[in-house]
Coordinates of C-alpha atoms in Angstrom, one line a residue:
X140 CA 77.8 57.3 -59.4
X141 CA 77.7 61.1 -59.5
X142 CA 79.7 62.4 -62.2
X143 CA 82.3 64.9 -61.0
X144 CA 83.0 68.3 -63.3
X145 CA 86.0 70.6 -62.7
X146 CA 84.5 74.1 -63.4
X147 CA 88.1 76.9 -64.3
X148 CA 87.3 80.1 -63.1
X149 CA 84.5 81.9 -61.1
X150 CA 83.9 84.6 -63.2
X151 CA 80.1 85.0 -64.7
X152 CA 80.6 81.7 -66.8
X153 CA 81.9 80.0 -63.7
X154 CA 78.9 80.8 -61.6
X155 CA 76.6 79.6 -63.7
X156 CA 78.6 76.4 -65.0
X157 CA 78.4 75.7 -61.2
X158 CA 74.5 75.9 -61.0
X159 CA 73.8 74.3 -64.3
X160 CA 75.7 71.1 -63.2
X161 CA 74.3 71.0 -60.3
X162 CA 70.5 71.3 -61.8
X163 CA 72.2 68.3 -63.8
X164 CA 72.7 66.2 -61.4
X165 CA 76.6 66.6 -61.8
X166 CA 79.2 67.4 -58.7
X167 CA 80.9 70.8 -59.9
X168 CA 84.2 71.7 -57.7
X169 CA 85.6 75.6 -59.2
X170 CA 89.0 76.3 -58.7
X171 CA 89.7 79.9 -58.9
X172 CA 92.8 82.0 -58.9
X173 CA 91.9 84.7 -57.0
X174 CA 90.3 85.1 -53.5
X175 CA 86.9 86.2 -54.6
X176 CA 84.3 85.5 -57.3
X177 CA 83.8 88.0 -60.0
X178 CA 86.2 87.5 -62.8
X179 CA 87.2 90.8 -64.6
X180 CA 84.3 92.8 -63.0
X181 CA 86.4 92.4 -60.0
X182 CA 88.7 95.9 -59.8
X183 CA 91.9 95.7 -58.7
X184 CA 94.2 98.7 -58.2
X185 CA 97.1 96.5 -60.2
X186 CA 96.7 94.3 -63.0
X187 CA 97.9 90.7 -62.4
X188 CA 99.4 88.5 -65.4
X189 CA 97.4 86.0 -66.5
X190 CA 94.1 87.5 -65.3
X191 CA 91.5 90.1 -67.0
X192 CA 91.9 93.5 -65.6
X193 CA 89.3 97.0 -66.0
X194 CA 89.6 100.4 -65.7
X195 CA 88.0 102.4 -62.5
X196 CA 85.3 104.0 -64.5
X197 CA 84.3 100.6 -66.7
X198 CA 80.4 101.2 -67.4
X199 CA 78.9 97.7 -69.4
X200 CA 77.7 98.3 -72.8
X201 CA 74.7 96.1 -72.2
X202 CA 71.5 96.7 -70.2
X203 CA 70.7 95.4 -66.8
X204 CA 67.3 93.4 -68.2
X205 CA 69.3 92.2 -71.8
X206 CA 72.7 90.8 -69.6
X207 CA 71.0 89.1 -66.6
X208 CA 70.8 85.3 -65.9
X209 CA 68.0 83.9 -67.2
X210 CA 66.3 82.9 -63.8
X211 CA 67.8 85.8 -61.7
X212 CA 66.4 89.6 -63.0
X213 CA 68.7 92.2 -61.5
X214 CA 66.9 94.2 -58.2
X215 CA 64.3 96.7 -60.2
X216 CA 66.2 99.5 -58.7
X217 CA 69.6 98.9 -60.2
X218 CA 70.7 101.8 -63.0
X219 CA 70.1 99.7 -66.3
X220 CA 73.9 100.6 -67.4
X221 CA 76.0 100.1 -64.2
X222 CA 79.7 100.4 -63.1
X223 CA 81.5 97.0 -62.6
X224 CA 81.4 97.2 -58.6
X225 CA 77.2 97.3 -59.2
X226 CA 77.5 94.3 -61.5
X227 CA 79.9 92.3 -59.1
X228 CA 76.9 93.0 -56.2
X229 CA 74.3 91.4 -58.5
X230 CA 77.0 88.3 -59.0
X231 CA 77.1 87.9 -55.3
X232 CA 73.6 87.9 -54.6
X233 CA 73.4 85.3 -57.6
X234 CA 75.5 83.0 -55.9
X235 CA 74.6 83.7 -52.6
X236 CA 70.6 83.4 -54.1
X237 CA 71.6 79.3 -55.5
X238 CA 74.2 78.5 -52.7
X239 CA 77.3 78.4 -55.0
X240 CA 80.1 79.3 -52.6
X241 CA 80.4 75.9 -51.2
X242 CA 81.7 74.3 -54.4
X243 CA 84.5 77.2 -54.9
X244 CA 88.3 76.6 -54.1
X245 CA 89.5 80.2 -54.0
X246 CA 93.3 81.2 -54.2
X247 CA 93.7 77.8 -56.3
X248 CA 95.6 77.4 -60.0
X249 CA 95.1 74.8 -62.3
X250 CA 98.7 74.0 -64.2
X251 CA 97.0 71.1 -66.4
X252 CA 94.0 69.3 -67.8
X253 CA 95.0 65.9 -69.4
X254 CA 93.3 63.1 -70.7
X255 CA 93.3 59.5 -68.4
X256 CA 94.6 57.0 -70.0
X257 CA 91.4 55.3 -70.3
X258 CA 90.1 58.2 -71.6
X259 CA 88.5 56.8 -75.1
X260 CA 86.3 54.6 -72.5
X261 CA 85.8 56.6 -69.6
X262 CA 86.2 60.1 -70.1
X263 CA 87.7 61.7 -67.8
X264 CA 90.7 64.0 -66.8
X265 CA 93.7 64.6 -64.8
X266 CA 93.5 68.3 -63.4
X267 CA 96.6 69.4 -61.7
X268 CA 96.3 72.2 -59.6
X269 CA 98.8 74.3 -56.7
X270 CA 97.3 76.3 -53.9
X271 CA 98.7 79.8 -52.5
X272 CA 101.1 77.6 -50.7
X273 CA 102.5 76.2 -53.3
X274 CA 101.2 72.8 -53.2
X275 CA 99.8 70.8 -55.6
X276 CA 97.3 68.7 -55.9
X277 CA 95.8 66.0 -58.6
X278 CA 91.9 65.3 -59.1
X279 CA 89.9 62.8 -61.5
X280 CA 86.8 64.4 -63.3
X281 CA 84.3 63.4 -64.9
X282 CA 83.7 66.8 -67.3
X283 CA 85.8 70.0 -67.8
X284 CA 84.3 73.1 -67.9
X285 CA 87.2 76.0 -68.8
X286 CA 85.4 79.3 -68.0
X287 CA 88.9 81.5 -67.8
X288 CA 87.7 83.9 -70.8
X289 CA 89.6 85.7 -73.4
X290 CA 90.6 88.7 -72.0
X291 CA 93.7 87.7 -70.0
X292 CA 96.5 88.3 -72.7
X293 CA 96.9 91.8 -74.2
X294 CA 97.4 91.8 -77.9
X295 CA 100.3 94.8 -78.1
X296 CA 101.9 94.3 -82.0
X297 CA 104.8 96.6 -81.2
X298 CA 106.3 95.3 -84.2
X299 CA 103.9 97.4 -86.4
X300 CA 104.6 100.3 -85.3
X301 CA 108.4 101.4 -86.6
X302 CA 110.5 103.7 -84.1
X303 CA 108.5 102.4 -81.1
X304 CA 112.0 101.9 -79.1
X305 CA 112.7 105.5 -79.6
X306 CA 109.8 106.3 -78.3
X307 CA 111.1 109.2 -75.2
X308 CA 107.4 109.0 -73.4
X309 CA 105.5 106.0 -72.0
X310 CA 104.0 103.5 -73.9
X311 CA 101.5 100.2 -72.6
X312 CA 98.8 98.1 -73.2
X313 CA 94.9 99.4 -72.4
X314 CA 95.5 96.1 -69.9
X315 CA 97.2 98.2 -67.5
X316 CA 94.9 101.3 -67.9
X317 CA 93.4 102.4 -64.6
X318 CA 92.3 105.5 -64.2
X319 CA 93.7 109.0 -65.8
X320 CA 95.3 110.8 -62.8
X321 CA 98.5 110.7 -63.3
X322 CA 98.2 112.2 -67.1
X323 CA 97.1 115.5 -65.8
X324 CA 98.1 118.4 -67.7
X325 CA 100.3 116.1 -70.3
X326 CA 99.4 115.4 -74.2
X327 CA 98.1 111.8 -74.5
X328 CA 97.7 109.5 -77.6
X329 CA 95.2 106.4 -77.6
X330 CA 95.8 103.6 -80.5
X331 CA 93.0 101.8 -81.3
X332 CA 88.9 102.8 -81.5
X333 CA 87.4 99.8 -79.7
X334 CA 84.8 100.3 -77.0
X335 CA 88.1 100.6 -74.5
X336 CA 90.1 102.7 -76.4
X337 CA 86.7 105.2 -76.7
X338 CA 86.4 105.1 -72.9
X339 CA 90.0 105.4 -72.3
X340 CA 90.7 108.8 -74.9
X341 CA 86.9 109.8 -73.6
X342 CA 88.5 109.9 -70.3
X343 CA 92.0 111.0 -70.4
X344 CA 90.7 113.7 -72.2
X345 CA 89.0 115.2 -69.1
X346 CA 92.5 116.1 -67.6
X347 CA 95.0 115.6 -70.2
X348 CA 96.0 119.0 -71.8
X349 CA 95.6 116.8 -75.7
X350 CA 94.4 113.7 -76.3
X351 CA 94.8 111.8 -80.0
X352 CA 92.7 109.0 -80.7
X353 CA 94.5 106.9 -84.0
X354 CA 92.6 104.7 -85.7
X355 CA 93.2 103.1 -88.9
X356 CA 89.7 102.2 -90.3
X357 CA 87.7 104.2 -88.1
X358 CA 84.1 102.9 -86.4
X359 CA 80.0 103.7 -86.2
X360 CA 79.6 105.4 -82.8
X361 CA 76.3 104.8 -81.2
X362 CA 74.9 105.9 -78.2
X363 CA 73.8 103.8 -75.1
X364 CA 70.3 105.7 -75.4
X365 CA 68.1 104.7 -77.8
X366 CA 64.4 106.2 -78.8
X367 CA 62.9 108.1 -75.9
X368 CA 66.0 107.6 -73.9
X369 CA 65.3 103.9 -73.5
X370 CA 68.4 101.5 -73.6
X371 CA 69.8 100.3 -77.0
X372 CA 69.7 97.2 -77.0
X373 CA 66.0 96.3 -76.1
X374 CA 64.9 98.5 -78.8
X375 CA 67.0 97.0 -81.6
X376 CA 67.6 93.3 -80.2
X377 CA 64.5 91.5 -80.7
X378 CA 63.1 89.0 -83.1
X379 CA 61.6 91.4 -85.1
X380 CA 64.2 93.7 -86.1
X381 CA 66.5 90.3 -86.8
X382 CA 63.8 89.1 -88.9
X383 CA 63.8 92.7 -90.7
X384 CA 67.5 92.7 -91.0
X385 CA 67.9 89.1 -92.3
X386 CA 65.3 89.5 -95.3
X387 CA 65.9 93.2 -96.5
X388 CA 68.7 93.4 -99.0
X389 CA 72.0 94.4 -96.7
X390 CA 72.3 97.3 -98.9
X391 CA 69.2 99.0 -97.3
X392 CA 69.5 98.1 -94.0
X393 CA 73.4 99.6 -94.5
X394 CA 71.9 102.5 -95.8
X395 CA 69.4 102.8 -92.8
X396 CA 71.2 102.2 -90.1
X397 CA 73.7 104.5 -91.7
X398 CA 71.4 107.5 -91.9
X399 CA 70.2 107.3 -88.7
X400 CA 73.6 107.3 -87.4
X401 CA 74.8 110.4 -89.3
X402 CA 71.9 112.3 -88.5
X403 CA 73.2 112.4 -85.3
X404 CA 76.6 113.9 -86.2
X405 CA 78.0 113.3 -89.3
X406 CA 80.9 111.0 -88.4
X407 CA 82.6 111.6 -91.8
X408 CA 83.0 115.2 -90.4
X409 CA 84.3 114.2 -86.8
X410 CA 87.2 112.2 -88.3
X411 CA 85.1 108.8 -87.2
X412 CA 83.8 107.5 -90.6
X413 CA 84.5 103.9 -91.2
X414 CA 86.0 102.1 -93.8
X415 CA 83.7 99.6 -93.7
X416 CA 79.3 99.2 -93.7
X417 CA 77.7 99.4 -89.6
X418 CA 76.7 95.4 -90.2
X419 CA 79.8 94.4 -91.2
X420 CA 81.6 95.6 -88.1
X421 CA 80.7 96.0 -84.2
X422 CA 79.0 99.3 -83.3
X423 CA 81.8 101.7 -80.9
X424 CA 79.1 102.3 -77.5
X425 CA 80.0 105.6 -76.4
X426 CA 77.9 108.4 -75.0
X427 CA 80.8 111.1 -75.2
X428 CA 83.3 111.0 -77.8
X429 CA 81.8 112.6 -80.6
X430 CA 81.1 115.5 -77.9
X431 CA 84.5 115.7 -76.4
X432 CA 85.9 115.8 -80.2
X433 CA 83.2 118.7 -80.7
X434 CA 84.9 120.7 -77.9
X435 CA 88.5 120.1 -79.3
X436 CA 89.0 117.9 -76.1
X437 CA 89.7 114.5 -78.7
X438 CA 91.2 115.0 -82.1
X439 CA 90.5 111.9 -84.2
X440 CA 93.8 110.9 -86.2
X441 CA 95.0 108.4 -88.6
X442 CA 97.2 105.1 -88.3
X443 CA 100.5 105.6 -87.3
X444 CA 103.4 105.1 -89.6
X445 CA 106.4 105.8 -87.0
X446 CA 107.7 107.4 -84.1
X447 CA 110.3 109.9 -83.6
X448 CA 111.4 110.1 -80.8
X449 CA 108.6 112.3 -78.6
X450 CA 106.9 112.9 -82.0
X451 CA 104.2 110.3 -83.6
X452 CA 104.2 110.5 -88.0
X453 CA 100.8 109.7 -88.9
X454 CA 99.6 107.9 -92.9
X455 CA 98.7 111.2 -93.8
X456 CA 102.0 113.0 -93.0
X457 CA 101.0 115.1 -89.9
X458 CA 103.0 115.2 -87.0
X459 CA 102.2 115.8 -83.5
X460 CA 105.4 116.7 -80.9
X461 CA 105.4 116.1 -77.6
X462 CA 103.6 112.8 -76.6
X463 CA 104.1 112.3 -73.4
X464 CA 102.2 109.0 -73.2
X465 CA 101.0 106.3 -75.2
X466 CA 98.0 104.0 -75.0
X467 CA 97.7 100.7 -77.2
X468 CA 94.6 99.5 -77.2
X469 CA 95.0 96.7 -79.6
X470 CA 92.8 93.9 -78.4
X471 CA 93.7 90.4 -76.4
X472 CA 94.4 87.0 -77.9
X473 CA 93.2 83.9 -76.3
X474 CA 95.1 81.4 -74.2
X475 CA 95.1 78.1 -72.3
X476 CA 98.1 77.1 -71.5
X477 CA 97.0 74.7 -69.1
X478 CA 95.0 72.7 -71.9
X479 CA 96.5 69.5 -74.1
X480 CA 97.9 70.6 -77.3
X481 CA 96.0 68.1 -79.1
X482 CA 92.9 70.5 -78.9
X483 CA 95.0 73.1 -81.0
X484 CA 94.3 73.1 -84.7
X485 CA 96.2 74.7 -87.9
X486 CA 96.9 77.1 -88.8
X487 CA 98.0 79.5 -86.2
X488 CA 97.0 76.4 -83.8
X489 CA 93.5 78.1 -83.7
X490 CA 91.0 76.6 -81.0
X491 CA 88.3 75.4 -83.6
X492 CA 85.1 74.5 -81.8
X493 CA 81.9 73.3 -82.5
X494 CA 79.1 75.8 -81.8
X495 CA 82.4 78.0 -80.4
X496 CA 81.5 75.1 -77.3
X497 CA 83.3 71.4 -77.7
X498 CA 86.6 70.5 -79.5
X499 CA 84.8 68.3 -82.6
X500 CA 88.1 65.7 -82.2
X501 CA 87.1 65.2 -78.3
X502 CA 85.7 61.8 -77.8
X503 CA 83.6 61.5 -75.8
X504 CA 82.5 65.1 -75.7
X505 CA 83.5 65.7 -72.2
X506 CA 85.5 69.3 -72.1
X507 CA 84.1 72.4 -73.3
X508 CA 85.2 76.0 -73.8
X509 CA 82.5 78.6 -72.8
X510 CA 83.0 82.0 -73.7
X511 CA 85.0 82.1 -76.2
X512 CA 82.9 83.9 -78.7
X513 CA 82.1 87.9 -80.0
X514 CA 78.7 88.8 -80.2
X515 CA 76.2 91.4 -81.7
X516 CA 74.9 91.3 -78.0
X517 CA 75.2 91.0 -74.2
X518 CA 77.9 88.1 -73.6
X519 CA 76.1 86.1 -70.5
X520 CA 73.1 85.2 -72.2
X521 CA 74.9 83.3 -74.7
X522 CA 77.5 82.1 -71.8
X523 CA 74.6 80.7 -69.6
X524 CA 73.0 79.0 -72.7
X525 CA 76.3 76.9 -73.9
X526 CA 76.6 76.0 -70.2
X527 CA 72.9 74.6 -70.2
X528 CA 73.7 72.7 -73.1
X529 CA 77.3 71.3 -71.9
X530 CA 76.3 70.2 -68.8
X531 CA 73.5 68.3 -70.2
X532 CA 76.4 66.5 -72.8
X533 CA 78.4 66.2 -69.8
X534 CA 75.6 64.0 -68.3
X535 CA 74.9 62.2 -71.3
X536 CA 71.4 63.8 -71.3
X537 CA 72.3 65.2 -74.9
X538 CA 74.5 63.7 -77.5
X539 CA 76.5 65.6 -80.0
X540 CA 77.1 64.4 -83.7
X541 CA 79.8 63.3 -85.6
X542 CA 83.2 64.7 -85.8
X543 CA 82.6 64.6 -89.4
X544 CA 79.5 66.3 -89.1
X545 CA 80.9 68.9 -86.5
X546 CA 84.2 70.0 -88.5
X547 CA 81.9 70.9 -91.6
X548 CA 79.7 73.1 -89.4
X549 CA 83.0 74.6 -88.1
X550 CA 83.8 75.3 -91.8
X551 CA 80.7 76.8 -93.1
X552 CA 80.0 78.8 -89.8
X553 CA 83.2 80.3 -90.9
X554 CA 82.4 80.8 -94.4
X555 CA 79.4 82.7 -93.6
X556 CA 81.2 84.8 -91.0
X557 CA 83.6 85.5 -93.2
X558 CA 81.0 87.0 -95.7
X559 CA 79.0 88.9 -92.9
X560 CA 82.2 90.4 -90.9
X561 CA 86.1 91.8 -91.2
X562 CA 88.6 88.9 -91.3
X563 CA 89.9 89.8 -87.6
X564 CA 86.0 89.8 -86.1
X565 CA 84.9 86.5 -88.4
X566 CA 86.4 83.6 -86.8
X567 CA 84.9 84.5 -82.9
X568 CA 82.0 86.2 -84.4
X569 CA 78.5 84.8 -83.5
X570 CA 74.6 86.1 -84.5
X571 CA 73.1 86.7 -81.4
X572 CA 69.6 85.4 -81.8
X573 CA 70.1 82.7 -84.1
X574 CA 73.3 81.5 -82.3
X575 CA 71.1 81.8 -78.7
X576 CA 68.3 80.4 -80.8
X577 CA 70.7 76.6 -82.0
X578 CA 71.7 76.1 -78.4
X579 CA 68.2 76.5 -77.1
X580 CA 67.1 73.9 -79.5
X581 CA 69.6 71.6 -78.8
X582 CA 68.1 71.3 -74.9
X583 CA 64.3 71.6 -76.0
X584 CA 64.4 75.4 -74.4
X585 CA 63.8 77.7 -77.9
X586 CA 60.8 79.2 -77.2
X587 CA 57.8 78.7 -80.2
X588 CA 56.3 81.7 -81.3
X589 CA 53.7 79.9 -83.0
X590 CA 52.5 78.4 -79.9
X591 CA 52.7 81.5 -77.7
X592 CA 51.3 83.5 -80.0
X593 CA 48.3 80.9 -80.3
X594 CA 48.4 80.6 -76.4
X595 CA 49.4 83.2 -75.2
X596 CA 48.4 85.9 -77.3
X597 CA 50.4 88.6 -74.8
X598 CA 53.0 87.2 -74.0
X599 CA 53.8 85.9 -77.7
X600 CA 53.5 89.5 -78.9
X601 CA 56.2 90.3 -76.3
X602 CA 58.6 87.6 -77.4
X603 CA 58.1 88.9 -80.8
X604 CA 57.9 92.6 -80.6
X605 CA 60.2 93.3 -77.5
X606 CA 63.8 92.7 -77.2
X607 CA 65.0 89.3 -76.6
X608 CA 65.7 88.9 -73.4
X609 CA 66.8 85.8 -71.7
X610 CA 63.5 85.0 -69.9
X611 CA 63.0 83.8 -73.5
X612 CA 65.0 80.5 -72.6
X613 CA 62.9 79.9 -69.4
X614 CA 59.6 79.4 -70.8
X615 CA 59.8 76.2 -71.8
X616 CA 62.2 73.1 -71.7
X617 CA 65.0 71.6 -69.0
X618 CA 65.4 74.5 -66.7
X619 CA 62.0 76.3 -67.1
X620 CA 61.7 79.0 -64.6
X621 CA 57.7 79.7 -63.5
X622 CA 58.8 83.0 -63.2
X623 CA 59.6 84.0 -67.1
X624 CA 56.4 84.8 -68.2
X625 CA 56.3 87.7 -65.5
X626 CA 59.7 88.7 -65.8
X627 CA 58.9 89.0 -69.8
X628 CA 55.8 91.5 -69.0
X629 CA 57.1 93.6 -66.6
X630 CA 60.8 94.1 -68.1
X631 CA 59.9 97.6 -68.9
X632 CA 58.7 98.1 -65.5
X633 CA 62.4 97.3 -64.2
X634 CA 63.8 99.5 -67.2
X635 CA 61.8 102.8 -65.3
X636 CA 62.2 102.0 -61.6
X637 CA 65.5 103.5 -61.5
X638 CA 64.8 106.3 -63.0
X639 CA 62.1 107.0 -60.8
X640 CA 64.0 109.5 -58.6
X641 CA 62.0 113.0 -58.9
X642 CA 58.4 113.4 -59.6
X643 CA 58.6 115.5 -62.8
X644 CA 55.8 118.7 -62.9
X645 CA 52.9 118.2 -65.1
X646 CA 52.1 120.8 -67.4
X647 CA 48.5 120.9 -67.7
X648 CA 48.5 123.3 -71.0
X649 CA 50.9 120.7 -72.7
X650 CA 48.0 118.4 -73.8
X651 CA 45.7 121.5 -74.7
X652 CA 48.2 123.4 -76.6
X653 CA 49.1 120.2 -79.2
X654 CA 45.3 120.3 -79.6
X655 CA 45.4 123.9 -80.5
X656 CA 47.8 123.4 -83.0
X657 CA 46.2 120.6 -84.5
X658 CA 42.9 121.7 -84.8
X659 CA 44.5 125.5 -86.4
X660 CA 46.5 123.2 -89.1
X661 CA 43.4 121.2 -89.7
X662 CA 41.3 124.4 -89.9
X663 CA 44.4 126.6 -92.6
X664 CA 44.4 123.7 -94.3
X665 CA 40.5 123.8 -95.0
X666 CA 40.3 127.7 -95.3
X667 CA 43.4 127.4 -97.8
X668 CA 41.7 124.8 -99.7
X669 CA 38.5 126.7 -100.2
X670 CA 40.5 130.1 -101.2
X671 CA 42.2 127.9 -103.9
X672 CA 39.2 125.9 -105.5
X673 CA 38.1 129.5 -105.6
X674 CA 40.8 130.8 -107.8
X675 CA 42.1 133.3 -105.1
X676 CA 45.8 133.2 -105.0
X677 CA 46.7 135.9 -103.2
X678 CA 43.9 135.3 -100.3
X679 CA 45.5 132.0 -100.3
X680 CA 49.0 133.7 -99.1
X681 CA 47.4 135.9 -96.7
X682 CA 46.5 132.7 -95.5
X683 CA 49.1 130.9 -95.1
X684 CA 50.7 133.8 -93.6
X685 CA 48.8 133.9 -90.6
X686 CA 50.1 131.6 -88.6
X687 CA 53.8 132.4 -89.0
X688 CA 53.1 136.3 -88.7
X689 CA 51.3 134.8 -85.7
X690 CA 54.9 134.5 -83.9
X691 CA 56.4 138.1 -84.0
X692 CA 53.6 139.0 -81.4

């Protein structure tokens, strides 16, 4: 008998739960909210509770070739950081590519997943679901896949900020952010120096006549351009530079990474400097706020301590009158109401899972949570691996181990998050190659460097050199794609095709004039060499005069 699997949501992690089951073997039926596919790359013009909403102007943080399905490469002539309209075309042609329509219910709720009575033996659940009619209707499954993410209930902690209710101007969550229109001409304050409160203070402060950012421990700004204007993340996520990072002492790599940020613009300087080291927090990817602070546009300001009124008090006893508006971008916290309780653990009934994937108390291991994780990387890669791995326990292809077993990984995960990252980032927090690295192993689809390197001497140097892409996970093991090794090789193909627009002029004296110069510092070096084994100082100076004089013709 086929095993049946509810799939919650058709988001990213939706479509791909839906694939992976059925590559499994297994019967997926999706029920999703909305009337469309696309999760929270969909835009809407109004932000409905309970659901992930953007911003107009959302541009992802990860490149086209890093954030791809594994199987799927995104068209070579996609921009390689794209708007979230681009990104929901490549999710349509990805479930139009494997056929995943069919097994969607659109416009459909679920109100609850519970356990059969029989569960212990058989496994299964009791979903509970109501259509746009209003009625409801009751299914038995096999496996439950929730793939709702966590960015459906705003975090707005209006309790920390004293005087809030006096307040005279507008206040709300970034949730409900859209676009900046109707801030024109009026003096705007942004609270909070995530990547969406950077692109919302970048933004409003394009037509507002001031914009505040307040931050209370600041953040490392980094660019989405990388060395010779290739994207950031293919030059700095790869094996390599993990391997670099994980065996030099963190002091150093602090230091480096540091450096290289501040030689930019010194972010003490432009009000941005953080309280803690770049590894021990997530990078803020922004192209334009240090600039727009440069022009005056931005002014970078402190945590608040209260509000008066139309007046904001900052920690370091500056005012600033007249706020028309306020911003809170203050993060989200996770829910699923529609789950049992009995999944909840102390304190703070925290959602404890094992691998961030299955509840460890579940027996048999037939629900899991995908998704719910933070990551020094692009999100679906990681998403489409834990699926991969869930179906497969799901089917009983896999097996997972004890609860005992599971509940002290849980705790020393933590631990070591807790030692690596802030309190608020450790408990979601996951290493992106090493955490993509454990799931592939447990599926047989981590790809051996020994052996490519061995057998594939090109291709091996790629996996190791390059970034890690997610043809990685296709090369070998359940799911292998014959089309990874190709995909690997010609990534950086796909990274220039877009940028391919306008044949640039060649400048034929370019080549010849870096000749020049080399061969006149090889031959002043010489000539002042020779002047100085002679003893001739001040033939040496005329010497090394030349060249500069050379200049002011």
């Amino acid at each position: 008998m086929v095993r049946r699997v509810a799939v919650i949501g058709a988001g990213p992690s939706g479509l791909v739960s839906i694939k992976s089951c059925l590559e499994e073997g297994l019967e997926p039926v999706c029920f999703e909210s909305s009337d469309a596919i696309g999760g929270m790359w969909r835009f809407k013009e109004k932000p409905e509770p309970g659901r992930a909403s953007i911003y107009r102007s959302l541009v992802v943080n990860t490149s086209k070739e890093m954030m791809c399905f594994s199987d799927f490469p995104f068209p070579a002539h996609f921009p390689n950081y794209m708007q979230s309209s681009r990104l929901l075309e490549y999710y349509c042609l990805y479930a139009e590519h494997f056929q995943l329509l069919p097994h969607i219910r659109f416009q459909t709720t679920v109100l609850s997943v519970k356990q059969r009575p029989d569960f212990s033996r058989s496994g299964q659940w009791e979903v509970l679901t109501v259509d746009r009619e209003g009625q409801e209707e009751s299914f038995v499954f096999d496996g439950v896949l929730v793939c709702t993410g966590h960015y459906t209930q705003p975090a707005l902690p209006l309790g920390d900020f004293p005087g809030i209710a006096t307040f005279e101007g507008q206040h709300f969550h970034g949730w409900e952010y859209k676009d900046p229109d109707k801030f024109r001409g009026k003096r705007v304050m942004v609270v909070g120096i995530g990547n969406s409160g950077g692109d919302i203070a970048v933004e409003m402060s394009r037509v507002a006549e001031q914009t505040f950012l307040s931050t209370r421990k600041g953040a490392w700004v980094v660019s989405r351009a990388s060395d010779r204007g290739m994207p950031l993340d293919m030059t700095k996520i790869s094996r390599i530079v993990g391997f670099l990072t994980e065996w030099l002492p963190a002091c150093l790599v602090n230091w480096l990474w540091e450096r290289t940020l501040n030689q930019k613009y010194d972010h003490s300087m432009y009000g941005l400097q953080s309280q803690q080291r770049v590894l021990k927090q997530r990078p803020l990817i922004n192209d334009d706020l240090p600039c727009r602070i440069l022009l005056g546009a931005l002014v970078m300001k402190p945590h608040v301590r209260e509000f008066r009124g139309s007046s904001v008090v900052f920690e370091d006893g500056t005012v600033e009158d007249g706020i028309d508006a306020v911003v809170f971008c203050t993060g989200y916290k996770y829910s699923f109401p529609f789950l049992p309780a009995s999944l909840f653990a102390p304190p703070g009934q925290r959602l404890a899972l094992f691998k961030h994937l299955f509840p460890p108390a579940l027996q048999p291991p037939t629900l899991a949570v995908v998704g719910l994780f933070q990551a020094s990387g692009p999100i679906m890669p990681i998403a489409e691996m834990q699926v991969r791995w869930a179906t497969r326990v799901i089917a009983g292809l896999n097996k997972l181990p004890t609860e005992e077993t599971m509940l002290k990984d849980i705790e020393c995960e933590t631990k070591r998050m807790e030692r690596r990252y802030t309190a608020k980032l450790a408990p979601l927090q996951v290493d992106y190659i090493p955490y993509l690295d454990s799931l592939a192993a447990q599926i047989g689809a981590r790809p051996s460097l020994m052996g490519l390197l061995l057998r594939d001497p090109r291709l091996g140097l790629s996996v190791l050199l390059g970034p890690c892409t997610p043809y990685q996970y296709r090369l070998a093991g359940p799911g292998q794609w014959a089309g990874a090794r190709s995909a690997i090789l010609t990534q950086w193909e796909r990274v220039e095709e877009p940028l391919r627009t306008r044949r640039a002029p060649h400048r034929p004296w370019g080549p010849g004039l870096a000749l020049a110069l080399k061969v006149s510092a090889a031959a002043l070096l010489l000539s002042a060499a020779v002047v100085y084994i002679r003893g001739d100082p001040p033939a040496l100076l005329r010497r090394l005069c030349v060249l500069p004089g050379a200049w002011t013709l």
